[in-house]
Short mmCIF file of C-alpha atoms in Angstrom, two decimals:
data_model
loop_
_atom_site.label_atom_id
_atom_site.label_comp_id
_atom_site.label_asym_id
_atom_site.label_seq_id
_atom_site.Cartn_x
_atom_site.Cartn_y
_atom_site.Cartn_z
CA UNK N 1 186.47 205.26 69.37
CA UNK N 2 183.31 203.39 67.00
CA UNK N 3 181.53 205.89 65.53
CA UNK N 4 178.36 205.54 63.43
CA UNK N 5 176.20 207.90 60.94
CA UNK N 6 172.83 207.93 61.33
CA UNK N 7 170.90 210.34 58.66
CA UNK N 8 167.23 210.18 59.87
CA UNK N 9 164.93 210.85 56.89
CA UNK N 10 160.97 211.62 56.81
CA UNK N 11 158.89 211.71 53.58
CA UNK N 12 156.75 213.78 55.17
CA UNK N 13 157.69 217.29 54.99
CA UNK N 14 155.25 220.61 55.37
CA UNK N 15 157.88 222.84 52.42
CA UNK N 16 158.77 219.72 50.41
CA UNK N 17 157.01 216.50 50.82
CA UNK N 18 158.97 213.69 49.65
CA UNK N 19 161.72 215.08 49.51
CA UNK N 20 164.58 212.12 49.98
CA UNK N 21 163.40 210.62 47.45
CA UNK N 22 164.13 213.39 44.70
CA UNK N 23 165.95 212.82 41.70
CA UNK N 24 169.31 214.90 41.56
CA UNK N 25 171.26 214.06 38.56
CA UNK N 26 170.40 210.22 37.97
CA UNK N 27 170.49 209.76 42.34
CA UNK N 28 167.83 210.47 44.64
CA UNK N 29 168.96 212.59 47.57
CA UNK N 30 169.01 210.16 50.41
CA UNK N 31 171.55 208.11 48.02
CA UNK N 32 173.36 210.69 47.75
CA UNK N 33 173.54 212.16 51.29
CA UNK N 34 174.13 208.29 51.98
CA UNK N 35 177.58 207.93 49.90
CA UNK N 36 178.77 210.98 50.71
CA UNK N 37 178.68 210.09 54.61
CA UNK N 38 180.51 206.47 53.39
CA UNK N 39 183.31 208.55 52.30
CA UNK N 40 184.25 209.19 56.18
CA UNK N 41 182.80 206.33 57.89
CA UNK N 42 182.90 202.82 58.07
CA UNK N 43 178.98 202.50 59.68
CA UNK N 44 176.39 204.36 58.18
CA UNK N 45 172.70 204.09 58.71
CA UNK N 46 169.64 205.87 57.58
CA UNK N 47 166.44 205.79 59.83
CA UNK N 48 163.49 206.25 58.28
CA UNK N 49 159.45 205.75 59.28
CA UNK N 50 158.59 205.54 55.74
CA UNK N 51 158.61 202.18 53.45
CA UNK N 52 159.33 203.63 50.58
CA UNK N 53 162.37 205.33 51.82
CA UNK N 54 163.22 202.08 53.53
CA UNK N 55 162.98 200.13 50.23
CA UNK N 56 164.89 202.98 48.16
CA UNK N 57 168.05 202.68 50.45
CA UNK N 58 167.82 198.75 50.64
CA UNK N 59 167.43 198.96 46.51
CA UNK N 60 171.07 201.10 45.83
CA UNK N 61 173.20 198.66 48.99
CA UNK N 62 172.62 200.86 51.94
CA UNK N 63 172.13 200.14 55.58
CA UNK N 64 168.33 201.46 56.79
CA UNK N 65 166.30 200.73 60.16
CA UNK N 66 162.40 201.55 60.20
CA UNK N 67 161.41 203.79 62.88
CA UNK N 68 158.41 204.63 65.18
CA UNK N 69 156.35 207.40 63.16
CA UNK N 70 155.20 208.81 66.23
CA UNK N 71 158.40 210.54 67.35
CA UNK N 72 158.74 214.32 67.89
CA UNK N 73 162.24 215.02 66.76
CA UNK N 74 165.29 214.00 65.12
CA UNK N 75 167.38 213.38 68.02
CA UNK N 76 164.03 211.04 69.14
CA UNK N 77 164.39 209.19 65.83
CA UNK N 78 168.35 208.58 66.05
CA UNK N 79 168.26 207.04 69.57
CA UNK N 80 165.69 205.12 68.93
CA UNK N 81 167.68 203.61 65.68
CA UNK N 82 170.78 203.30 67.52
CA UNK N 83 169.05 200.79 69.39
CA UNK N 84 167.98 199.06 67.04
CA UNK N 85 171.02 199.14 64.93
CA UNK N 86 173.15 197.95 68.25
CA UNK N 87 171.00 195.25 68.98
CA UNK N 88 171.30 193.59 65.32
CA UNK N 89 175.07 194.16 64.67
CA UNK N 90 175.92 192.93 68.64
CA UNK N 91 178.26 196.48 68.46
CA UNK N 92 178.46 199.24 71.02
CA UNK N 93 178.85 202.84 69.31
CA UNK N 94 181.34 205.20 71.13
CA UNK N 95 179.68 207.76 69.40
CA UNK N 96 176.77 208.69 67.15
CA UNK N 97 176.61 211.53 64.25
CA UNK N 98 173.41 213.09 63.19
CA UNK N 99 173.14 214.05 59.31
CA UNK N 100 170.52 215.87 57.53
CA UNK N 101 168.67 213.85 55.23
CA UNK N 102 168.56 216.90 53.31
CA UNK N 103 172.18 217.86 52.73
CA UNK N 104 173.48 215.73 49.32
CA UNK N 105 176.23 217.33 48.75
CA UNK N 106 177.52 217.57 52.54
CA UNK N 107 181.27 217.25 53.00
CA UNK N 108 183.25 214.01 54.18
CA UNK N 109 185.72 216.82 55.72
CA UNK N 110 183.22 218.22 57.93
CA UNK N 111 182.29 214.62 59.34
CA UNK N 112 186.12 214.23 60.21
CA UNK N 113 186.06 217.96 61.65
CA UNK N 114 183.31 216.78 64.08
CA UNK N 115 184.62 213.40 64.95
CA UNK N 116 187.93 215.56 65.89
CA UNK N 117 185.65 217.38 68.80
CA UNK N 118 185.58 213.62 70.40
CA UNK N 119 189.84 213.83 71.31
CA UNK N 120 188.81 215.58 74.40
CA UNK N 121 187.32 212.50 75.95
CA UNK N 122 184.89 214.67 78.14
CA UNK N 123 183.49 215.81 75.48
CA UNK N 124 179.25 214.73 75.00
CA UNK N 125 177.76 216.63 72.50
CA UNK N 126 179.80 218.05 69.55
CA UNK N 127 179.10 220.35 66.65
CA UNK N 128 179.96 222.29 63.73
CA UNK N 129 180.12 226.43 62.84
CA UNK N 130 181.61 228.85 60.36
CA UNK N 131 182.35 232.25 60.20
CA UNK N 132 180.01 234.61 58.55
CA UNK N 133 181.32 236.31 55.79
CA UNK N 134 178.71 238.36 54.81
CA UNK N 135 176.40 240.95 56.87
CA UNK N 136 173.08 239.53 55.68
CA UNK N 137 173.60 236.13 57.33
CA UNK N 138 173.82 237.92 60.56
CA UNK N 139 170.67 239.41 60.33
CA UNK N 140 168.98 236.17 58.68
CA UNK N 141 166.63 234.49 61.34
CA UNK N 142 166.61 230.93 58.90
CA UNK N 143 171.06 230.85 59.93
CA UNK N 144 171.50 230.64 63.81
CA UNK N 145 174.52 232.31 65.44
CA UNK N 146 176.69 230.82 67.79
CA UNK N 147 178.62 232.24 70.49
CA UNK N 148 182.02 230.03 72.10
CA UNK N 149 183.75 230.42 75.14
CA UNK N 150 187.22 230.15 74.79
CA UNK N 151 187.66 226.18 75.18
CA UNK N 152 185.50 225.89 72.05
CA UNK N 153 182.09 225.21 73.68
CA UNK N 154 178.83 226.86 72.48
CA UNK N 155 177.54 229.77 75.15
CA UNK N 156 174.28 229.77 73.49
CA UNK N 157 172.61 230.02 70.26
CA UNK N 158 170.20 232.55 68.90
CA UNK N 159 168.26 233.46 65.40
CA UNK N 160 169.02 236.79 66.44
CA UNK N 161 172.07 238.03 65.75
CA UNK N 162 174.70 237.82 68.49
CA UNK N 163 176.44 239.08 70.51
CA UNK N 164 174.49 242.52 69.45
CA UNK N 165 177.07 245.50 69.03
CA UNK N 166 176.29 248.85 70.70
CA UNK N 167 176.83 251.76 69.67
CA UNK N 168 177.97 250.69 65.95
CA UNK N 169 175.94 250.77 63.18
CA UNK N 170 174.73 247.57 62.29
CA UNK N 171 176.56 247.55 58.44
CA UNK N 172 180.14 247.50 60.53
CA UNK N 173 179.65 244.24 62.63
CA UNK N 174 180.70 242.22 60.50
CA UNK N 175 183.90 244.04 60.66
CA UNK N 176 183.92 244.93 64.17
CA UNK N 177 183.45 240.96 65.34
CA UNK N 178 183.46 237.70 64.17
CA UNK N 179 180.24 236.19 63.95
CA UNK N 180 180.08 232.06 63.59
CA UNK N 181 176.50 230.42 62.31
CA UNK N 182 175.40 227.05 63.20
CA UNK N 183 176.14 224.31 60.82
CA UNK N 184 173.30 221.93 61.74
CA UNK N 185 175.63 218.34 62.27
CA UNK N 186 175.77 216.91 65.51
CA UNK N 187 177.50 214.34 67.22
CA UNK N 188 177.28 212.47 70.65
CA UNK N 189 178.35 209.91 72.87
CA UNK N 190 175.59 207.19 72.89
CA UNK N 191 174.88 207.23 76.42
CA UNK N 192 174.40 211.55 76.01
CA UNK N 193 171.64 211.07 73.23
CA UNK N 194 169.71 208.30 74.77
CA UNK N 195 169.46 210.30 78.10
CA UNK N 196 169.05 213.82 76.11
CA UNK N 197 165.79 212.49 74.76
CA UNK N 198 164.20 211.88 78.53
CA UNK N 199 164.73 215.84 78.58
CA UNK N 200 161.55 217.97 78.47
CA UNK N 201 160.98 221.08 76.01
CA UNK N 202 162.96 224.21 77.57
CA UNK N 203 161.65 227.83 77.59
CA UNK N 204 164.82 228.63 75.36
CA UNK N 205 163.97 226.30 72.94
CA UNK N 206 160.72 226.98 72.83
CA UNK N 207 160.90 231.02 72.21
CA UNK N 208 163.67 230.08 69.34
CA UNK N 209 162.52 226.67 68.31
CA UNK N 210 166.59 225.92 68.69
CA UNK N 211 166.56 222.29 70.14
CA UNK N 212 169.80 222.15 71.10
CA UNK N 213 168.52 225.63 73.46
CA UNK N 214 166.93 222.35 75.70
CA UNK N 215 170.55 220.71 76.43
CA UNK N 216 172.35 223.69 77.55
CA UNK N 217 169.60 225.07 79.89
CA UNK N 218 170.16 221.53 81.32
CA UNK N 219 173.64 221.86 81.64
CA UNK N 220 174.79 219.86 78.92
CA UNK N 221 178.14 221.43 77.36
CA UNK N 222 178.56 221.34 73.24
CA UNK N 223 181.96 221.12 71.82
CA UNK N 224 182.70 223.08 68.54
CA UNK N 225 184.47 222.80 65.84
CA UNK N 226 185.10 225.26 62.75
CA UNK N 227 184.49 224.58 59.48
CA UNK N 228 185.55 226.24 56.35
CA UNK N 229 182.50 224.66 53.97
CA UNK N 230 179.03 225.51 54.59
CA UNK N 231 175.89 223.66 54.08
CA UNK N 232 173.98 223.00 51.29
CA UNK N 233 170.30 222.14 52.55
CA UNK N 234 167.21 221.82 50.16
CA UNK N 235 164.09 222.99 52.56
CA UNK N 236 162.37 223.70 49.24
CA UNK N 237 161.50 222.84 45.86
CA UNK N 238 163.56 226.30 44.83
CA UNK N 239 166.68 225.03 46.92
CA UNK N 240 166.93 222.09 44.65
CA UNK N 241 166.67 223.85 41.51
CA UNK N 242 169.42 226.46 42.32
CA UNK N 243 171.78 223.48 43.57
CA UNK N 244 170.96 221.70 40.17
CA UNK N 245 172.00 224.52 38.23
CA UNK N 246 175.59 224.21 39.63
CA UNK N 247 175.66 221.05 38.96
#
């Protein structure tokens, strides 16, 4: 299979405007989210509506396509550049990862841990989760739980913690059950993305603000995979400075 990584990447941002462009260490962060993804993959891409991004990226060798600025979502952003990016290499992509723009420190392992989900050649959508090893995370609304049926496909997906355990005080689930969270990569096949994006907002995903809530109620089936490294994502000017200091 041909896949490709796409990390879509907006300067505007409500917590953190500007963001990509951030100076970690000598690299801005969409350089470094770049290189990182180039340890895994042959085809990498960022997609970007902004011209200063899109001149950063062409400035340190990378691969970038401009984007509509109108679009609503990620997922709207990455289908539209796989377009774009099929059209001027004369390639057809097998299959499509997402990355956060916002993840530089995100692990080439995880990329092969998703790419792994595409074996099963029904498989549309894939994913990533990890067990929670700690009972705050359970109860923190910002780290959405996941819950697999037993041929490693998400159920559903909830801010809330689930499933919820009666009768047992809430300090024991963690010990009573094994809880996964959502590690927010995604892969798909290319025909998947470009029809998931015809798909109007859900009820589901509206009451969580979960997109991938909108695929499932449509009866769209994600294939997970575990992961033993978690996610480092800067939402906030505070995010950055605690990952610098472990630098």
């Amino acid at each position: 299979m041909k896949f490709i990584g796409i990390i879509p990447a907006r300067f505007a941002s409500s917590r953190f405007p500007g963001k990509p462009l951030v100076d970690i260490k000598g690299k801005t962060m969409i350089q470094r989210v770049y290189e990182q993804c180039k340890r895994s993959l042959e085809f990498v891409y960022v997609a970007t509506d902004n011209q200063r991004i899109y001149d950063e990226v062409v400035g340190f060798g990378g691969k970038v396509v401009l984007t509509n600025s109108k679009h609503e979502s990620g997922t709207d952003r990455l289908a539209e550049a796989i377009q774009i990016i099929q059209n001027e290499l004369n390639i057809d992509f097998d299959v499509v990862i997402n990355i956060q723009g916002d993840e530089p420190f995100i692990r080439p392992e995880q990329i092969a841990e998703i790419k792994t989900c595409f074996k099963d050649n029904t498989t549309e959508i894939a994913t990533l989760v990890k067990i929670i090893e700690n009972s705050e995370d359970i109860f923190d609304e910002n780290k959405p739980k996941v819950i697999l049926d037993k041929y490693m496909n998400a159920i559903c997906f909830s801010r809330c913690p689930i499933p919820y355990l009666r009768n047992n005080a809430k300090s024991d689930w963690i010990k009573k059950h094994e809880y996964y969270r959502h590690i927010g990569m995604y892969a798909y096949k290319t025909e998947t993305l470009l029809k998931l994006t015809k798909l109007k907002q859900s009820l589901l995903e509206k009451a969580e603000s979960l997109e991938q809530l909108r695929w499932i109620e449509n009866g769209y089936k994600i294939k997970v995979a575990k992961t033993n490294f978690d996610s480092l994502g800067v939402d906030t000017p505070e995010d950055l400075e605690k990952i610098l200091k472990t630098m």
